[in-house]
Coordinates of C-alpha atoms in Angstrom, one line a residue:
X9 CA 13.5 10.4 -4.4
X10 CA 12.4 9.1 -8.3
X11 CA 9.0 7.6 -8.7
X12 CA 10.8 4.1 -9.6
X13 CA 12.1 3.8 -6.1
X14 CA 10.6 2.3 -3.3
X15 CA 11.7 0.8 0.3
X16 CA 9.3 -1.9 2.2
X17 CA 9.7 -2.4 5.7
X18 CA 8.6 -6.0 6.9
X19 CA 8.4 -6.7 10.7
X20 CA 8.1 -10.4 11.8
X21 CA 8.0 -12.0 15.0
X22 CA 11.3 -14.5 15.3
X23 CA 9.4 -17.3 17.4
X24 CA 12.7 -18.4 19.1
X25 CA 14.5 -14.9 19.3
X26 CA 15.7 -12.8 22.3
X27 CA 16.6 -9.7 22.5
X28 CA 19.9 -10.0 24.5
X29 CA 22.1 -12.9 24.7
X30 CA 23.3 -11.8 28.5
X31 CA 21.4 -10.3 31.0
X32 CA 22.9 -7.2 31.2
X33 CA 24.4 -7.4 28.0
X34 CA 23.2 -4.9 25.0
X35 CA 19.7 -5.3 22.4
X36 CA 20.6 -7.4 19.9
X37 CA 18.7 -6.5 16.4
X38 CA 18.1 -8.9 13.4
X39 CA 17.7 -6.8 10.2
X40 CA 18.2 -8.2 6.7
X41 CA 18.2 -6.1 3.5
X42 CA 18.0 -6.6 0.0
X43 CA 17.4 -4.9 -3.5
X44 CA 15.7 -5.9 -6.6
X45 CA 16.6 -3.7 -9.5
X46 CA 14.4 -3.7 -12.6
X47 CA 14.5 -1.4 -15.9
X48 CA 14.5 2.2 -14.4
X49 CA 13.8 1.4 -10.8
X50 CA 14.1 -0.7 -7.8
X51 CA 12.7 -1.8 -4.7
X52 CA 14.7 -2.0 -1.4
X53 CA 13.4 -4.6 1.5
X54 CA 14.1 -4.4 5.2
X55 CA 13.2 -7.5 7.2
X56 CA 13.0 -7.0 10.9
X57 CA 13.0 -10.1 12.9
X58 CA 11.4 -9.1 16.5
X59 CA 12.6 -11.6 19.4
X60 CA 9.6 -13.1 20.8
X61 CA 11.8 -12.9 24.3
X62 CA 13.6 -10.0 26.0
X63 CA 16.2 -12.8 27.6
X64 CA 16.3 -16.5 27.7
X65 CA 12.5 -17.3 27.9
X66 CA 11.5 -14.1 30.0
X67 CA 8.6 -12.3 28.5
X68 CA 8.8 -8.5 27.7
X69 CA 8.4 -5.9 30.5
X70 CA 6.7 -2.8 28.8
X71 CA 9.8 -0.6 29.7
X72 CA 12.5 -2.9 27.9
X73 CA 9.9 -3.4 24.6
X74 CA 10.0 0.2 24.2
X75 CA 13.5 0.5 24.7
X76 CA 14.1 -2.1 22.2
X77 CA 11.7 -0.7 19.6
X78 CA 13.4 3.0 19.7
X79 CA 16.6 1.3 19.0
X80 CA 15.2 -0.1 15.6
X81 CA 17.5 1.4 12.9
X82 CA 15.5 1.3 9.4
X83 CA 14.0 4.3 7.4
X84 CA 11.3 5.9 8.4
X85 CA 7.9 5.4 7.6
X86 CA 6.8 8.0 4.9
X87 CA 5.5 8.6 1.4
X88 CA 8.2 6.2 -0.3
X89 CA 8.7 4.0 2.5
X90 CA 6.0 1.7 3.6
X91 CA 5.7 -0.6 6.5
X92 CA 4.1 -3.9 6.8
X93 CA 3.7 -6.4 9.8
X94 CA 2.9 -10.0 10.1
X95 CA 0.0 -10.5 12.9
X96 CA 2.3 -11.2 16.0
X97 CA 4.3 -8.2 14.8
X98 CA 1.5 -5.8 14.8
X99 CA 0.6 -6.7 18.4
X100 CA 4.4 -6.5 19.4
X101 CA 4.7 -2.9 18.0
X102 CA 1.0 -1.9 18.4
X103 CA 1.0 -0.6 15.0
X104 CA -0.8 -1.5 11.8
X105 CA -0.3 -0.8 7.7
X106 CA -1.2 2.5 6.9
X107 CA -2.6 3.2 3.4
X108 CA -0.2 3.9 0.4
X109 CA 0.7 7.4 -0.1
X110 CA 0.3 8.7 -3.8
X111 CA 4.0 7.9 -4.5
X112 CA 3.4 4.6 -3.5
X113 CA 0.5 3.9 -5.3
X114 CA 2.2 5.5 -8.7
X115 CA 5.2 3.1 -7.7
X116 CA 3.1 0.0 -7.6
X117 CA 1.2 1.0 -11.0
X118 CA 4.6 1.1 -12.5
X119 CA 5.9 -1.8 -10.9
X120 CA 3.2 -4.1 -12.1
X121 CA 3.6 -2.5 -15.5
X122 CA -0.2 -1.6 -15.6
X123 CA -1.5 -0.3 -18.7
X124 CA -4.6 1.2 -19.2
X125 CA -7.2 3.2 -21.1
X126 CA -9.9 4.0 -18.7
X127 CA -9.3 5.0 -15.0
X128 CA -12.1 4.4 -12.3
X129 CA -11.3 5.7 -8.8
X130 CA -13.3 4.9 -5.5
X131 CA -12.7 7.9 -3.6
X132 CA -11.6 7.4 -0.1
X133 CA -10.3 9.8 2.4
X134 CA -7.1 8.8 2.0
X135 CA -6.9 9.0 -1.9
X136 CA -5.3 11.9 -3.2
X137 CA -7.9 12.1 -6.1
X138 CA -7.4 15.5 -7.6
X139 CA -3.3 14.4 -7.9
X140 CA -4.6 11.0 -9.5
X141 CA -6.7 13.4 -12.2
X142 CA -3.8 15.3 -13.1
X143 CA -1.3 12.6 -13.1
X144 CA -3.6 10.4 -15.9
X145 CA -5.8 12.9 -17.6
X146 CA -3.5 13.7 -20.5
X147 CA -3.2 9.9 -21.4
X148 CA -6.5 8.4 -20.4
X149 CA -9.2 8.1 -22.5
X150 CA -11.8 8.1 -19.7
X151 CA -11.8 8.3 -16.0
X152 CA -15.1 7.9 -13.7
X153 CA -14.7 8.3 -9.9
X154 CA -17.4 7.0 -7.6
X155 CA -17.7 9.1 -4.6
X156 CA -20.5 9.6 -1.7
X157 CA -20.5 13.7 -2.5
X158 CA -20.8 14.6 -6.3
X159 CA -20.2 18.2 -5.1
X160 CA -16.8 17.1 -3.8
X161 CA -15.4 17.3 -7.2
X162 CA -17.0 19.7 -9.2
X163 CA -14.6 22.3 -9.3
X164 CA -11.8 19.3 -10.5
X165 CA -14.3 18.6 -12.9
X166 CA -14.7 22.1 -14.2
X167 CA -10.8 22.4 -14.4
X168 CA -10.2 19.3 -16.5
X169 CA -13.0 20.7 -18.9
X170 CA -11.8 24.1 -19.1
X171 CA -7.8 22.9 -19.4
X172 CA -8.1 19.8 -21.1
X173 CA -11.5 19.4 -22.6
X174 CA -11.9 16.2 -20.5
X175 CA -15.1 15.5 -19.2
X176 CA -14.9 13.8 -15.7
X177 CA -17.5 11.5 -14.8
X178 CA -18.7 11.4 -11.5
X179 CA -21.4 9.1 -9.7
X180 CA -22.4 8.1 -6.4
X181 CA -22.7 4.5 -7.3
X182 CA -20.4 2.4 -9.6
X183 CA -23.0 1.3 -12.1
X184 CA -23.9 4.8 -12.7
X185 CA -20.5 5.1 -14.4
X186 CA -20.3 5.0 -18.1
X187 CA -17.4 2.9 -18.7
X188 CA -16.2 2.2 -22.2
X189 CA -17.2 -1.2 -23.3
X190 CA -13.5 -1.7 -25.0
X191 CA -10.1 -1.0 -23.7
X192 CA -8.5 -2.1 -20.3
X193 CA -9.8 -0.7 -17.1
X194 CA -7.5 0.3 -13.9
X195 CA -9.8 0.6 -10.4
X196 CA -7.9 2.2 -7.7
X197 CA -9.6 2.2 -4.4
X198 CA -8.7 2.4 -0.7
X199 CA -10.7 1.3 2.4
X200 CA -14.3 2.3 0.8
X201 CA -15.7 -0.1 -2.2
X202 CA -19.2 1.4 -2.1
X203 CA -20.9 -1.9 -1.8
X204 CA -19.2 -3.0 -5.5
X205 CA -20.0 -6.5 -6.4
X206 CA -17.7 -9.4 -8.5
X207 CA -20.5 -9.0 -11.1
X208 CA -20.2 -5.3 -11.5
X209 CA -16.2 -5.4 -12.1
X210 CA -15.5 -5.0 -15.9
X211 CA -13.7 -8.4 -17.0
X212 CA -10.1 -8.2 -17.5
X213 CA -9.5 -5.3 -15.4
X214 CA -6.9 -4.6 -12.7
X215 CA -7.6 -3.6 -9.1
X216 CA -5.2 -1.7 -7.2
X217 CA -5.9 -1.4 -3.6
X218 CA -4.1 1.6 -1.4
X219 CA -4.7 -0.8 1.6
X220 CA -4.2 -4.6 2.5
X221 CA -7.4 -5.3 4.3
X222 CA -8.5 -8.1 2.5
X223 CA -11.9 -7.1 1.3
X224 CA -11.1 -6.2 -2.1
X225 CA -9.0 -9.1 -2.7
X226 CA -11.5 -11.4 -2.0
X227 CA -14.0 -9.4 -3.8
X228 CA -11.7 -9.7 -7.2
X229 CA -11.1 -13.3 -6.5
X230 CA -14.9 -13.9 -7.2
X231 CA -15.1 -11.7 -10.2
X232 CA -14.3 -13.1 -13.8
X233 CA -10.6 -12.3 -14.9
X234 CA -10.2 -9.7 -12.7
X235 CA -6.3 -9.1 -11.6
X236 CA -5.5 -7.7 -8.0
X237 CA -2.6 -5.7 -6.6
X238 CA -1.6 -4.0 -3.5
X239 CA 1.8 -3.5 -2.0
X240 CA 1.9 -7.0 -0.2
X241 CA 2.3 -8.5 -3.7
X242 CA 6.0 -6.6 -4.2
X243 CA 6.9 -7.6 -0.5
X244 CA 6.1 -11.4 -1.8
X245 CA 7.9 -10.9 -5.1
X246 CA 11.1 -9.5 -3.3
X247 CA 11.1 -12.1 -0.3

């Protein structure tokens, strides 16, 4: 699958929906799909409406609920397929959003047409940091990484210096980075924000989060002229 193709599956609760029309009938599924195409790429959305009741106004029995869930036919969650849920659907399915894969992150950057001179990565255990470095080292003037362990990327730093003559900036604190004063900045982060404050964010930066916890979005809302994006931005765009 190409970089510029992504599938988003969105699970929502249908407040008046029932799993069966007749007591001994088969399970009924309501799945809507649409595709939004752009230049050199597309995103396909599946909207899965989950019924609140199993039959008439009867609450779900665990056996029936499990059987119903197994019958939902949508693309399996993976590196190019991400799942999102409203709050009630999370409870019904017993699931929550997973962090974006590298493919999902690159798609989001492409989809939002983010252009940058400097890249800052807040290292997270779910972030494929070394792959990101390899992807952008040729076309980016500056890359800084905030990490809890400076030694973790020491080998990657040496390789970038030897192969590309590129000096990777590594710090255990955001304020320890030497971010260029000029040029556009992209910040990529997962769950770990390293105590980052709104005042520390460079004005005009774009902040891309691989998770939808809300902490990063609130941080950017209090910062000066910082744009925020996560995969739910695409979801809202396609809905």
